Coordinates of C-alpha atoms in Angstrom, one line a residue:
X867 CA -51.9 11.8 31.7
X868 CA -53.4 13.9 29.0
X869 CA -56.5 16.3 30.1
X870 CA -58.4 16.9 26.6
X871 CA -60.0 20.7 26.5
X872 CA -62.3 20.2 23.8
X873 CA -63.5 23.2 21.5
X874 CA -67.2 23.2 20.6
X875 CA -68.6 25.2 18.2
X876 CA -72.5 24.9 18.2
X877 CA -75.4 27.0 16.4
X878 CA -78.7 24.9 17.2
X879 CA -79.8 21.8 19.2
X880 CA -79.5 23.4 22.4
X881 CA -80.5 19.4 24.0
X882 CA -78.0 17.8 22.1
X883 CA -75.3 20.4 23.4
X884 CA -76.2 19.7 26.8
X885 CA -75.7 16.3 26.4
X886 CA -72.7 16.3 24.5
X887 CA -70.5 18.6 27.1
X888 CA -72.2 16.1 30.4
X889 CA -71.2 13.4 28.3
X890 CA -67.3 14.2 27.6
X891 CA -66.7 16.2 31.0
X892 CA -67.9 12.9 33.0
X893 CA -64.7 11.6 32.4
X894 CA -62.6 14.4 33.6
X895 CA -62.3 16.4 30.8
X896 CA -63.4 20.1 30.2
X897 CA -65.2 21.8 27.4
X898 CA -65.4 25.0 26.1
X899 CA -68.7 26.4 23.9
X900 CA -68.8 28.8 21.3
X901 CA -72.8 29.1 20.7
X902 CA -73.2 31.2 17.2
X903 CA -74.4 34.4 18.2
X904 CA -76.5 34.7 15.2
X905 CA -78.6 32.2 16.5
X906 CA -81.8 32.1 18.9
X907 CA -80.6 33.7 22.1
X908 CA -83.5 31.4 24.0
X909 CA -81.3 28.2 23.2
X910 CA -78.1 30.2 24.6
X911 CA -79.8 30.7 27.7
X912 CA -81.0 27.1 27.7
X913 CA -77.2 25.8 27.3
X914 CA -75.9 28.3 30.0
X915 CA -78.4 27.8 32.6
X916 CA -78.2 23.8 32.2
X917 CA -74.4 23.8 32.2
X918 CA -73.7 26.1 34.7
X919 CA -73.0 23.9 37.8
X920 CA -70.1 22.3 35.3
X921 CA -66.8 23.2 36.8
X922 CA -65.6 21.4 33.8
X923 CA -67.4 23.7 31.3
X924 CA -66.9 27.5 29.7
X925 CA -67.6 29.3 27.2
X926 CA -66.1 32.1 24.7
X927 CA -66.2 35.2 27.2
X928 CA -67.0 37.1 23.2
X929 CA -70.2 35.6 20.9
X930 CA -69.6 36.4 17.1
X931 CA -72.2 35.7 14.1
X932 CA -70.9 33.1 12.5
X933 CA -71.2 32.4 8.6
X934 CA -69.9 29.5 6.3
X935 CA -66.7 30.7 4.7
X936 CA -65.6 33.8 6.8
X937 CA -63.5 34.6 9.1
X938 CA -65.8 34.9 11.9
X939 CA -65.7 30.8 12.2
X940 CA -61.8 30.9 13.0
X941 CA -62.7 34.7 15.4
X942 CA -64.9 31.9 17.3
X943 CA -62.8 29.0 17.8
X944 CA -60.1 31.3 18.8
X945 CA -62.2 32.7 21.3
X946 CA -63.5 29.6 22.9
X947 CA -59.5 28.4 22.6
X948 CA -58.6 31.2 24.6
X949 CA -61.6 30.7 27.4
X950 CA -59.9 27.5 27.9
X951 CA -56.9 28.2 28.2
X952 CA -57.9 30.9 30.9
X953 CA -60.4 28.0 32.7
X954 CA -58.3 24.8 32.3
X955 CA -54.7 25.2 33.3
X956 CA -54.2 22.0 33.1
X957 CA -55.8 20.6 30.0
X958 CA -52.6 19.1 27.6
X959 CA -54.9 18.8 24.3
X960 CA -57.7 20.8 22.5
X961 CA -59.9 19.2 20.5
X962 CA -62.2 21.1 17.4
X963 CA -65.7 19.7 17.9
X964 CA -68.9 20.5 16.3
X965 CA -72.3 19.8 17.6
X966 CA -72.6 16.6 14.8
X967 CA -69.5 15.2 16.4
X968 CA -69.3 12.0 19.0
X969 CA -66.7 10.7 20.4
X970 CA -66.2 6.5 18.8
X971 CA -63.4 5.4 21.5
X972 CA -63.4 5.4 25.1
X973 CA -62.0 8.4 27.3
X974 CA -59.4 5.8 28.5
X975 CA -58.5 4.9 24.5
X976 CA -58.1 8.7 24.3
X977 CA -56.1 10.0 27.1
X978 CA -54.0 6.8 26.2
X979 CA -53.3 7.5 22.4
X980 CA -52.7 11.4 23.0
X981 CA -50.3 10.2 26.1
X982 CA -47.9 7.7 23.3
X983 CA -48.0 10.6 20.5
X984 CA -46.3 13.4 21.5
X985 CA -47.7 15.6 18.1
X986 CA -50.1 17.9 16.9
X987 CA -53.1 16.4 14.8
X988 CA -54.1 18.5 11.9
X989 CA -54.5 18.0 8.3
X990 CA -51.9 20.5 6.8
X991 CA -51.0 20.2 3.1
X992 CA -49.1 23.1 1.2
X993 CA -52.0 25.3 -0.2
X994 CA -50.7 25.7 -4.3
X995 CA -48.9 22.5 -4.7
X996 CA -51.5 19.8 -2.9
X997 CA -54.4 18.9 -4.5
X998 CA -56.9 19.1 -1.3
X999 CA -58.9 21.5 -3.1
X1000 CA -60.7 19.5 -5.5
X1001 CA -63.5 22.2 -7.1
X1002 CA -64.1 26.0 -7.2
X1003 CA -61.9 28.9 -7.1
X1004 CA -58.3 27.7 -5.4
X1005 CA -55.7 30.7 -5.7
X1006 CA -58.2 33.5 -5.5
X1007 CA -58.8 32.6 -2.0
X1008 CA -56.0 34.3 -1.0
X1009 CA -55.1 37.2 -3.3
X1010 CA -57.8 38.8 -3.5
X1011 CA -59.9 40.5 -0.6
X1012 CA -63.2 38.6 0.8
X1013 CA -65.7 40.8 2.5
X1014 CA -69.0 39.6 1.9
X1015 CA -70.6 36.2 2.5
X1016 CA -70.4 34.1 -0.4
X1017 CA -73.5 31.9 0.6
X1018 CA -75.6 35.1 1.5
X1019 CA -74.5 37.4 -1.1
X1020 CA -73.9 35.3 -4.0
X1021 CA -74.2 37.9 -6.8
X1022 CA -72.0 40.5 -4.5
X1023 CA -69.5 38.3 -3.7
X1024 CA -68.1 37.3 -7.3
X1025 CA -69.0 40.6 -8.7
X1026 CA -66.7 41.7 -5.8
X1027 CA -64.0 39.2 -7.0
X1028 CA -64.7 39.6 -10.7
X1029 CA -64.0 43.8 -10.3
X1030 CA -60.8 43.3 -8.3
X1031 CA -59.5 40.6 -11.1
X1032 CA -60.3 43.6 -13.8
X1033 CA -58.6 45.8 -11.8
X1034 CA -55.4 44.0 -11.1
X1035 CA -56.5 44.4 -7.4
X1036 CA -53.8 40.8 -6.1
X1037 CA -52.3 41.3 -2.8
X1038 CA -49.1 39.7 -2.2
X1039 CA -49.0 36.9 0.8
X1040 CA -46.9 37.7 3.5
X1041 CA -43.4 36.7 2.7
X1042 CA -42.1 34.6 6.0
X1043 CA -45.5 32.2 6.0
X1044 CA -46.2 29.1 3.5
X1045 CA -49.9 28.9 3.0
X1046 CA -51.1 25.5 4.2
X1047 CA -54.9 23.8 3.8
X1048 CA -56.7 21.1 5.8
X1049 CA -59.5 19.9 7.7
X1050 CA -60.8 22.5 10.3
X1051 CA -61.3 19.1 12.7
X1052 CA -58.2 19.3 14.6
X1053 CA -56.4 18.3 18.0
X1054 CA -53.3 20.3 19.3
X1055 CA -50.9 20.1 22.2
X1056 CA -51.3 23.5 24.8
X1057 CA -47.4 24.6 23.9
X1058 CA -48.9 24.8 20.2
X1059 CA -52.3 26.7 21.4
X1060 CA -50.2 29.0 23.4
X1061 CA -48.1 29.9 20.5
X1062 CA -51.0 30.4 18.4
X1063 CA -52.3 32.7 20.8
X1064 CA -49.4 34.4 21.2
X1065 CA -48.5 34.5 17.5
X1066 CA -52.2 36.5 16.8
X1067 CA -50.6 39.3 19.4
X1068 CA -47.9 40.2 17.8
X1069 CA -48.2 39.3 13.8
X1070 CA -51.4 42.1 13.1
X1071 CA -50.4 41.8 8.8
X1072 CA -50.9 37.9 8.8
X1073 CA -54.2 38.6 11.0
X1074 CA -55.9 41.0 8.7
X1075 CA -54.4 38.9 5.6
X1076 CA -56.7 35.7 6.8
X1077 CA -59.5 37.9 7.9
X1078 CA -60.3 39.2 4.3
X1079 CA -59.7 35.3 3.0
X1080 CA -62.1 33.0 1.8
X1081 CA -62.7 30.0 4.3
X1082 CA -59.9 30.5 6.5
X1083 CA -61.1 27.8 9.1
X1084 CA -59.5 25.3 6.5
X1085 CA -56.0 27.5 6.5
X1086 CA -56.0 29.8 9.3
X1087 CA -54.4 27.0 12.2
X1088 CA -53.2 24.7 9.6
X1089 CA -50.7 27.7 8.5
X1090 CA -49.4 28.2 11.5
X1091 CA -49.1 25.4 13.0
X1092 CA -46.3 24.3 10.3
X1093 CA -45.0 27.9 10.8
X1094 CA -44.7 27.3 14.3
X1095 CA -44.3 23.9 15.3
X1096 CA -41.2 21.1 14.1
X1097 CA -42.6 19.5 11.4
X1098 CA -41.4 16.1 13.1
X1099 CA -44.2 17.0 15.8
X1100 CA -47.1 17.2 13.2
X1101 CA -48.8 14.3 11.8
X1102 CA -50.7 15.8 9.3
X1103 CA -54.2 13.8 9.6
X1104 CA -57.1 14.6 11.8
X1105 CA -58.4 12.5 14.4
X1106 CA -61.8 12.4 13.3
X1107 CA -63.4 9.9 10.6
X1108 CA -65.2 11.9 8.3
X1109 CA -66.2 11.1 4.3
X1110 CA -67.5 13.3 1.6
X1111 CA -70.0 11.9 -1.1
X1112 CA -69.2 12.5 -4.8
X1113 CA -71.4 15.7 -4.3
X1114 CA -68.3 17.0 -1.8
X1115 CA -71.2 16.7 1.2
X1116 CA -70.5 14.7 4.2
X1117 CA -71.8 11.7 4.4
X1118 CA -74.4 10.9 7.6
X1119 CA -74.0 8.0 10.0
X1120 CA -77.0 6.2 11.0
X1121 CA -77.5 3.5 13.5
X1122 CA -76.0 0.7 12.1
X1123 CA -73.0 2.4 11.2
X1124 CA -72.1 1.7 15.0
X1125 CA -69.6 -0.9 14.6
X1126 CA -68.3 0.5 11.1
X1127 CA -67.4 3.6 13.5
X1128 CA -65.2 1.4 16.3
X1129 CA -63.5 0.1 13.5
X1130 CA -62.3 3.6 12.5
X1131 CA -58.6 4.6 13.6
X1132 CA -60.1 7.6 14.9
X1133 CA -61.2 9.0 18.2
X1134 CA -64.6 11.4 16.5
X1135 CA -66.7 10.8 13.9
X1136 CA -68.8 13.6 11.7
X1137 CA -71.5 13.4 11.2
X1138 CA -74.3 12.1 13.3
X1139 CA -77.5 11.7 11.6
X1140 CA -79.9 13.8 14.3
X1141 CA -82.5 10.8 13.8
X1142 CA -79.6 8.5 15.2
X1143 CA -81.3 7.9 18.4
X1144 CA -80.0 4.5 19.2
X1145 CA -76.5 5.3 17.5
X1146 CA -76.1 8.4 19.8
X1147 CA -77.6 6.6 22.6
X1148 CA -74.9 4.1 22.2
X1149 CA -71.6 5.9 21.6
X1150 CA -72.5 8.5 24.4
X1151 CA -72.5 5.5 26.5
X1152 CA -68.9 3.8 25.4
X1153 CA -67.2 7.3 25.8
X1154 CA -67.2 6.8 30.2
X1155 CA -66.7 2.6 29.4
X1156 CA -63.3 1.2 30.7
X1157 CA -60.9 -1.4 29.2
X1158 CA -63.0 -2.0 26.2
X1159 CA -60.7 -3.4 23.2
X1160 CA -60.8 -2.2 20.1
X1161 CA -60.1 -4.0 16.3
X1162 CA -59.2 -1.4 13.8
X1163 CA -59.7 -2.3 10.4
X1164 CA -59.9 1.2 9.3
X1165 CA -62.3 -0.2 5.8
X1166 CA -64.5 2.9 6.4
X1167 CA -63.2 5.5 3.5
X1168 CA -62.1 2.0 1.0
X1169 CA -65.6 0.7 1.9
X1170 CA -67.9 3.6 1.0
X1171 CA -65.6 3.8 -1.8
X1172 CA -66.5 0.6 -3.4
X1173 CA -70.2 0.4 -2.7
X1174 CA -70.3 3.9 -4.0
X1175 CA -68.5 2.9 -7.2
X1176 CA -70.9 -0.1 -7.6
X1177 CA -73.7 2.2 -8.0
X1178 CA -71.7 4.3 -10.7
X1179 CA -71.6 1.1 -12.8
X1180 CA -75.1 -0.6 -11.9
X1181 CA -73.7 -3.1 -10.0
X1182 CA -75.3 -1.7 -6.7
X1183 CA -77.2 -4.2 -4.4
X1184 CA -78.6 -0.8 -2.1
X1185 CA -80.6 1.9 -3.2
X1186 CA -79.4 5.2 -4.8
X1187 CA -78.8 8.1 -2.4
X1188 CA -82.1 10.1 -3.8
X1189 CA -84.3 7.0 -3.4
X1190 CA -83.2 5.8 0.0
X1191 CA -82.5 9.4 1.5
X1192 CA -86.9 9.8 1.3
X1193 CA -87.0 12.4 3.9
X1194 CA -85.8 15.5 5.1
X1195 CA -85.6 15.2 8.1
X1196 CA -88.1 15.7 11.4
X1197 CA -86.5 18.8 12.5
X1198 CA -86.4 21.2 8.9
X1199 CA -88.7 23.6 8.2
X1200 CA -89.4 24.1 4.6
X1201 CA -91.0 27.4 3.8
X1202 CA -92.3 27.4 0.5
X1203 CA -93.2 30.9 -1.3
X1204 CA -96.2 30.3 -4.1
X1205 CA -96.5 33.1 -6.0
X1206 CA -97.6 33.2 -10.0
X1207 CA -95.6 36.5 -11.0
X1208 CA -91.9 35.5 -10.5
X1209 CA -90.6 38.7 -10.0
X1210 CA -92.5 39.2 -7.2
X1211 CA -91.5 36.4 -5.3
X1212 CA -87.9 37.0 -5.8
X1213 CA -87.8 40.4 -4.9
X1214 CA -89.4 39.0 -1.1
X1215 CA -86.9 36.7 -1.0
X1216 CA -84.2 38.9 -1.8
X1217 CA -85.8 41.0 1.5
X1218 CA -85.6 38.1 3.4
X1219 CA -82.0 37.2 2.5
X1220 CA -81.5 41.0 4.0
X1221 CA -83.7 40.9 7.1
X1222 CA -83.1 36.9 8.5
X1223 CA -80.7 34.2 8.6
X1224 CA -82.6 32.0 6.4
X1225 CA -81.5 31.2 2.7
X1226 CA -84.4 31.3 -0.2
X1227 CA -83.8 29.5 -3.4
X1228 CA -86.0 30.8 -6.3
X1229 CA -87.9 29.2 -8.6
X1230 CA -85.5 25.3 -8.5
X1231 CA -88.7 23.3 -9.8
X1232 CA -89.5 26.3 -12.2
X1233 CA -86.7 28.1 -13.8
X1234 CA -83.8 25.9 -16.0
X1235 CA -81.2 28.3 -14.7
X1236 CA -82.3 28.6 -10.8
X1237 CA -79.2 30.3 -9.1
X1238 CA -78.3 26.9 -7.0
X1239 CA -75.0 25.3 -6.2
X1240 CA -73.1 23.0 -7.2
X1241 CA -74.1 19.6 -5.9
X1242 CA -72.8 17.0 -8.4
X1243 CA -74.6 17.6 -11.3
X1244 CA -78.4 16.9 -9.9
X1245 CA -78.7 20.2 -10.6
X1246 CA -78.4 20.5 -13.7
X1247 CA -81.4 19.8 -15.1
X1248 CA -85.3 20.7 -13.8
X1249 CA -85.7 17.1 -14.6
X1250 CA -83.5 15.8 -12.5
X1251 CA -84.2 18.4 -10.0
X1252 CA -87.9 17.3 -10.1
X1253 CA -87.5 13.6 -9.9
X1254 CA -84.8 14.0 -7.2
X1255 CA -86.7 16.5 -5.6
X1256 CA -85.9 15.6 -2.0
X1257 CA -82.5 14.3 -2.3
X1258 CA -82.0 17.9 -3.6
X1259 CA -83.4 19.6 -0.6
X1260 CA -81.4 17.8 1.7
X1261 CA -77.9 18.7 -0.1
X1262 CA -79.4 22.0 0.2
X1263 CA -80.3 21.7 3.8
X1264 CA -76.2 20.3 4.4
X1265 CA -74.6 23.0 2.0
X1266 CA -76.3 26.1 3.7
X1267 CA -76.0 24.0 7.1
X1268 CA -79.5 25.6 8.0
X1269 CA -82.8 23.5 9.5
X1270 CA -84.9 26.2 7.6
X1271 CA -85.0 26.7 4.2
X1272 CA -87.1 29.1 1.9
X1273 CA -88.3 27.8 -2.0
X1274 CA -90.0 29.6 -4.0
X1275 CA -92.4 27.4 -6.4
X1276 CA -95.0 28.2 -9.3
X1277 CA -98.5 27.8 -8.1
X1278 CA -98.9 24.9 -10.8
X1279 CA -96.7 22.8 -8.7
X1280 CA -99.8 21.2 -6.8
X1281 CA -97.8 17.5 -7.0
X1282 CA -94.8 19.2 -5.4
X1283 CA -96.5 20.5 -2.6
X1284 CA -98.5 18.1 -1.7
X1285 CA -95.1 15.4 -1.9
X1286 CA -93.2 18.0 0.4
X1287 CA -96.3 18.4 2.9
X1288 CA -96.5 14.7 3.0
X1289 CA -93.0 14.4 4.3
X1290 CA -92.1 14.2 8.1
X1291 CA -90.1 18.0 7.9
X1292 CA -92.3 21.2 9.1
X1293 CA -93.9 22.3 5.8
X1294 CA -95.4 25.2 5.3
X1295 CA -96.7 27.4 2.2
X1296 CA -97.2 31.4 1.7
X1297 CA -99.1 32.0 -1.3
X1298 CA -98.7 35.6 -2.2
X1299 CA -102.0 37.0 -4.6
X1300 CA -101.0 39.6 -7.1
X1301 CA -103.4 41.5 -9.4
X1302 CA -102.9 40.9 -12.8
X1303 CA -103.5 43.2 -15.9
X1304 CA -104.4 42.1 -19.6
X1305 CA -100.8 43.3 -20.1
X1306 CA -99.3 41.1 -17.3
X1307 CA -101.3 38.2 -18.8
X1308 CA -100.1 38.8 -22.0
X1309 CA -96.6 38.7 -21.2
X1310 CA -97.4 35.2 -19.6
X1311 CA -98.7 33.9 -22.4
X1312 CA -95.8 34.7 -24.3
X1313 CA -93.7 32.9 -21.8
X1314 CA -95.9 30.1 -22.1
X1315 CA -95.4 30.0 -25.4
X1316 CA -98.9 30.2 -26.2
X1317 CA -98.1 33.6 -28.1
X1318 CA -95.3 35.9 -30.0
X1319 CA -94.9 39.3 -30.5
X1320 CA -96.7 39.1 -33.9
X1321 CA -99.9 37.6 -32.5
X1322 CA -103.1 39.5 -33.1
X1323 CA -105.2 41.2 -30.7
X1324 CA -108.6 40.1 -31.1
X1325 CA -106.3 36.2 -30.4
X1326 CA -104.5 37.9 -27.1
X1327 CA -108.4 39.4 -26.4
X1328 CA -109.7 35.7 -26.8
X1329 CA -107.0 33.9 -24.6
X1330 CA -107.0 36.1 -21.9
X1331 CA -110.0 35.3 -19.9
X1332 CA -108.5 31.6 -20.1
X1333 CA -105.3 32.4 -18.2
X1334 CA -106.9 34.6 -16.1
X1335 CA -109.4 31.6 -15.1
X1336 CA -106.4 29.4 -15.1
X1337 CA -104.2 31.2 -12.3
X1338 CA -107.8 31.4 -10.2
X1339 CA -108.1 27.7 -11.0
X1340 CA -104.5 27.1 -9.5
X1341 CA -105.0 28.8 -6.6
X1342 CA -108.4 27.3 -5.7
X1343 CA -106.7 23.6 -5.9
X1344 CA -103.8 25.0 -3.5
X1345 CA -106.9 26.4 -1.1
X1346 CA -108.9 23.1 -1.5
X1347 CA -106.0 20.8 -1.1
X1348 CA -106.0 21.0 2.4
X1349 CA -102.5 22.0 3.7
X1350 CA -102.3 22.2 7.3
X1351 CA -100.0 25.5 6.9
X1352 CA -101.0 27.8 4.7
X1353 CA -100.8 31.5 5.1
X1354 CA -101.6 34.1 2.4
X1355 CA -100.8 37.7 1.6
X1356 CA -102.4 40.0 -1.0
X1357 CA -101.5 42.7 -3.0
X1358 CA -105.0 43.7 -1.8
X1359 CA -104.6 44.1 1.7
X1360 CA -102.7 46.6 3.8
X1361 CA -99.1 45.8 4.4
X1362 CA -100.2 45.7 8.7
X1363 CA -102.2 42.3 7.3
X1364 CA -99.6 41.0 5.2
X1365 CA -97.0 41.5 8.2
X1366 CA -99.3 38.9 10.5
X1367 CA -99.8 36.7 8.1
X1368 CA -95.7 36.8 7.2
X1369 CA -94.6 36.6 11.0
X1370 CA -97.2 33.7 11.1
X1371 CA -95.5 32.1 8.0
X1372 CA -91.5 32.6 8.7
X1373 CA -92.2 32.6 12.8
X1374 CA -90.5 36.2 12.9
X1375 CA -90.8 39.1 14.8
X1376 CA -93.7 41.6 14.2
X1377 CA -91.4 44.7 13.1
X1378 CA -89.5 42.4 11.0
X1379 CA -92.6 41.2 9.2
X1380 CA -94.3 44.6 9.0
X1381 CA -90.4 45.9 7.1
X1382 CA -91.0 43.3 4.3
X1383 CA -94.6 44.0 4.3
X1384 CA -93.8 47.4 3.4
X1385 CA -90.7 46.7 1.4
X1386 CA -90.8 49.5 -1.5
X1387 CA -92.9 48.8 -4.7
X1388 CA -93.4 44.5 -3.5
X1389 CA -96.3 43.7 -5.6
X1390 CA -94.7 46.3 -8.8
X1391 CA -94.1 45.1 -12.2

C-alpha cells in the first residue's frame, strides 16, 4: 500500500504548519519541512518544538534562504527530499506541498489512486517547443547566467542579462539532457527520488548549469525525471488543482469553493484563501474520513473559464475581481513611506531592499512609470492603478508572495491613506520631514507645472511661500487625520531618533534601524 512522504516547503504561518503536518501524518503518512531560513527564526522554533513528538515528521537537516526564482527553492526541496528519504524507509511516494496546499480527497482515495498508477506525476513539457511559458523572457533562462534575484534586484538583474547578451556571453546546454518545463507541484515514486539523488552526485556540470538558471523549480525535476525515468511511467500532469487568472496569479479558494474542489480529479488543491476558516476546517477533516465516494466532474478549469470570459464581454452576473476582492487581507502589513521629496523616499527604500526581506514599491499612486510588474495591464495607467487600488496591492502581495509590503505615497494622497487604514490589513504610515530650500521648491513647482525655466523671479519669489504653506498644510491633515500608526522621522533630528522611530515603523531590530538612519547623505538633494 502506498506510504506518501510529503515535501513541505513553508516560509510563514507557523499555526497553519502545525496543523497541516498533524493533519496528513494522522493517517499514516510522514512529512518532511523545509521552513525558509530567511524567515523569523521564533516561528521555526514554534514548528519544531510543536512537532517534535511526531515520529512521522522531519525536517531538512540544512535551512537555505529561499527567494522566488532561484535556485535556492529546488537546494530546499532537495534537502527536505533527502531528510525523507533518510527518515522514512518505507514511504513509496513524495509529494511537493506548500503551506497554501490541502489535501481535497481522503487518505484512503489517495493511497488507492497512487497504488493503481504505477507512474510519476509531474507536468514535464519540452522547454523550446511547448508553449507552457506564456510571457516574459523564455530562452534566456537558460543560456545565459542568473546570479542575482530578479524580484529583489530588478535593475541588476536585467542589466546583468542585457551586458552578457552584448557580449555574446550564451552558454551551451549540456548535450545528453533535453530541457523540460512544468509545474513545481509534483508526486514521484522513491526509485525516481533515489535516482534524482543519485543523479545530483555524480552529474556536477548539469548541477551548476541549473544553479545559475532562472526559476529552475519549474525545470530542475521536470528535466530529469524524463531523463531518467521511461517515458511510459510519466503522466505528465500534476496532482494538484491549481488555476491562474488572466493576470498569470493563482486564483484563491474560498469557502464555498468546497464542493467545486471534490469535484476536482485531483488529490491537492492551491491555494487556500488564509480567511478560509470553514473551508480549511472542512477539508482538514475529510483528509482521515473513510469510504467517502467521490463524483468527478472535473468543470473546475472550463468553469472559471467561462465565468471569467463572461466578464470580458459584460455578460457577468458577479462582480469584477477589483470590486469583490475589497480587502487585503487580516494578516498583511502595509507600510506606507509619506515623504514630499521623491528622491528621498526612494533612496530609503532602496536601503531597505538591502538591509530586510521586505519589497518597497515607489511612488505606484504617484509616478506614471512606477517600476511595477506586470499584472495584466492594471498597471498601466495611475488611473487604473488608483481606482483599483486594492485589487493592485493584493497582486502585489501574491507576486512577491510577502504578508508585508512597503509603498511609498506623496503626502497629498490623504484619500489613499485613509481608504488603506480603513481596511482590515495592519496599516501603518512613516512620514519622513525634509527641509526644503527656495531652490527645492522651485524645482517643485516646475514639476507641478506651475512654472518653466523662463519664469521670472519676482513670480518664483511670489509662489513660493504658497508651496511652502501647501506641503505644511499636507502634512498637518496627515497629523490631524487620526491614524492609529503613524511614526515620523526628520531630517531634523539625530539619526539615534530616527532609528526608534524606524524600528517602531518596520518592527526591526535596533542596529538595523540605526544603519538606515545613518545611511550616507538620506535627506541630500
Amino acid at each position: 500500500m502506498a506510504k506518501i512522504a510529503y515535501i513541505l516547503l513553508c516560509h510563514k504561518n507557523p499555526q497553519a504548519i502545525i496543523q497541516q503536518a498533524e493533519r496528513l501524518t494522522a493517517a499514516g503518512d510522514y512529512m518532511a519541512i523545509h521552513f525558509d531560513r530567511r524567515a523569523d527564526p521564533q516561528d521555526f522554533h514554534t514548528i519544531r518544538t510543536a512537532l517534535a513528538g511526531n515520529p512521522n515528521v522531519t525536517f531538512a537537516h540544512k535551512r537555505v534562504k529561499c527567494g522566488w526564482g532561484e535556485w535556492s527553492l529546488v537546494q530546499g526541496t532537495l534537502n527536505a527530499v533527502q531528510a525523507a528519504i533518510d527518515a522514512f524507509p518505507d514511504a513509496t511516494h513524495f509529494y511537493m506541498l506548500s503551506g497554501d496546499c490541502m489535501a481535497i480527497k481522503t487518505a484512503e482515495f489517495a493511497h488507492r489512486f497512487l497504488d493503481g498508477n504505477d507512474a510519476d506525476f509531474i507536468e514535464s513539457f519540452d522547454f523550446f517547443e511547448s508553449d507552457w511559458i506564456k510571457t516574459g523572457i523564455k530562452e534566456d533562462r537558460l543560456i545565459y547566467r542568473h546570479l542575482v534575484n530578479e524580484r529583489r534586484h530588478k535593475w541588476l538583474f536585467y542589466a546583468a542579462l542585457g551586458l552578457q547578451r552584448r557580449l555574446g556571453l550564451r552558454r551551451a546546454i549540456p548535450t545528453d539532457i533535453q530541457v523540460q518545463i512544468g509545474s513545481q507541484w509534483w508526486c514521484l515514486r522513491r526509485r525516481t527520488i533515489e535516482w534524482i539523488l543519485e543523479f545530483t552526485r555524480r552529474r556536477p556540470d548539469v548541477m551548476q548549469f541549473f544553479r545559475t538558471s532562472w526559476i529552475p523549480d519549474e525545470t530542475f525535476f521536470q528535466t530529469l525525471v524524463r531523463h531518467l525515468v521511461p517515458e511510459t511511467e510519466i503522466q505528465a500532469r500534476t496532482l494538484t488543482f491549481l488555476m491562474f487568472s488572466d493576470y498569470g496569479l493563482p486564483v484563491t479558494f474560498y469557502n464555498d469553493h468546497y464542493d467545486l474542489l471534490l469535484a476536482q480529479d485531483f488529490l491537492f488543491a492551491r491555494k487556500i484563501s488564509p480567511e478560509a476558516e470553514e473551508l480549511k476546517a472542512r477539508l482538514g477533516r475529510l483528509y482521515a474520513e473513510r469510504q467517502v465516494g467521490f463524483q468527478i466532474s472535473n468543470e473546475g478549469q472550463n468553469l472559471f473559464r467561462f465565468l471569467t470570459g463572461r466578464g470580458r464581454v459584460g455578460r457577468r452576473f458577479t462582480m469584477r475581481v477589483w470590486e469583490a476582492e475589497s480587502t487585503l487581507g487580516r494578516d498583511r502589513e502595509l507600510m506606507i513611506v509619506v515623504c514630499k521629496k521623491w528622491h528621498v523616499a526612494k533612496r530609503l527604500a532602496a536601503h531597505l531592499g538591502l538591509l530586510t526581506s521586505v519589497p518597497a514599491i515607489e511612488y505606484l499612486f504617484d509616478e506614471e512609470n512606477a517600476a511595477l510588474p506586470d499584472l495584466g495591464g492594471l498597471q498601466n495607467s495611475l488611473a487604473k492603478r488608483t481606482r483599483h487600488r486594492r485589487a493592485l496591492m493584493r497582486m502585489l502581495y501574491d507576486y512577491f508572495d510577502t504578508d508585508r509590503l512597503i509603498v511609498c505615497m506623496d503626502s497629498r494622497n490623504l484619500e489613499l491613506l485613509q481608504d488603506f487604514f480603513s481596511d482590515r490589513s495592519i496599516t501603518r504610515i512613516l512620514e519622513v520631514e525634509c527641509l526644503f530650500s527656495d531652490a527645492d521648491l522651485i524645482g517643485h513647482a516646475r514639476r507641478l507645472g506651475l512654472a518653466g525655466e523662463q519664469t521670472g523671479k519676482e513670480t518664483l519669489q511670489q509662489l513660493l511661500p504658497t508651496l511652502r504653506n501647501d506641503i505644511i498644510h499636507e502634512s498637518d491633515l496627515i497629523n490631524d487625520a487620526g491614524f492609529s500608526d503613524l511614526c515620523r522621522i526628520s531630517e531634523r533630528d539625530p539619526p539615534e531618533t530616527n532609528a526608534l522611530k524606524l524600528a517602531e515603523f518596520l518592527t526591526i531590530p535596533h542596529d538595523v534601524a540605526l544603519e538606515l538612519a545613518t545611511t550616507e547623505q538620506l535627506f541630500a538633494d
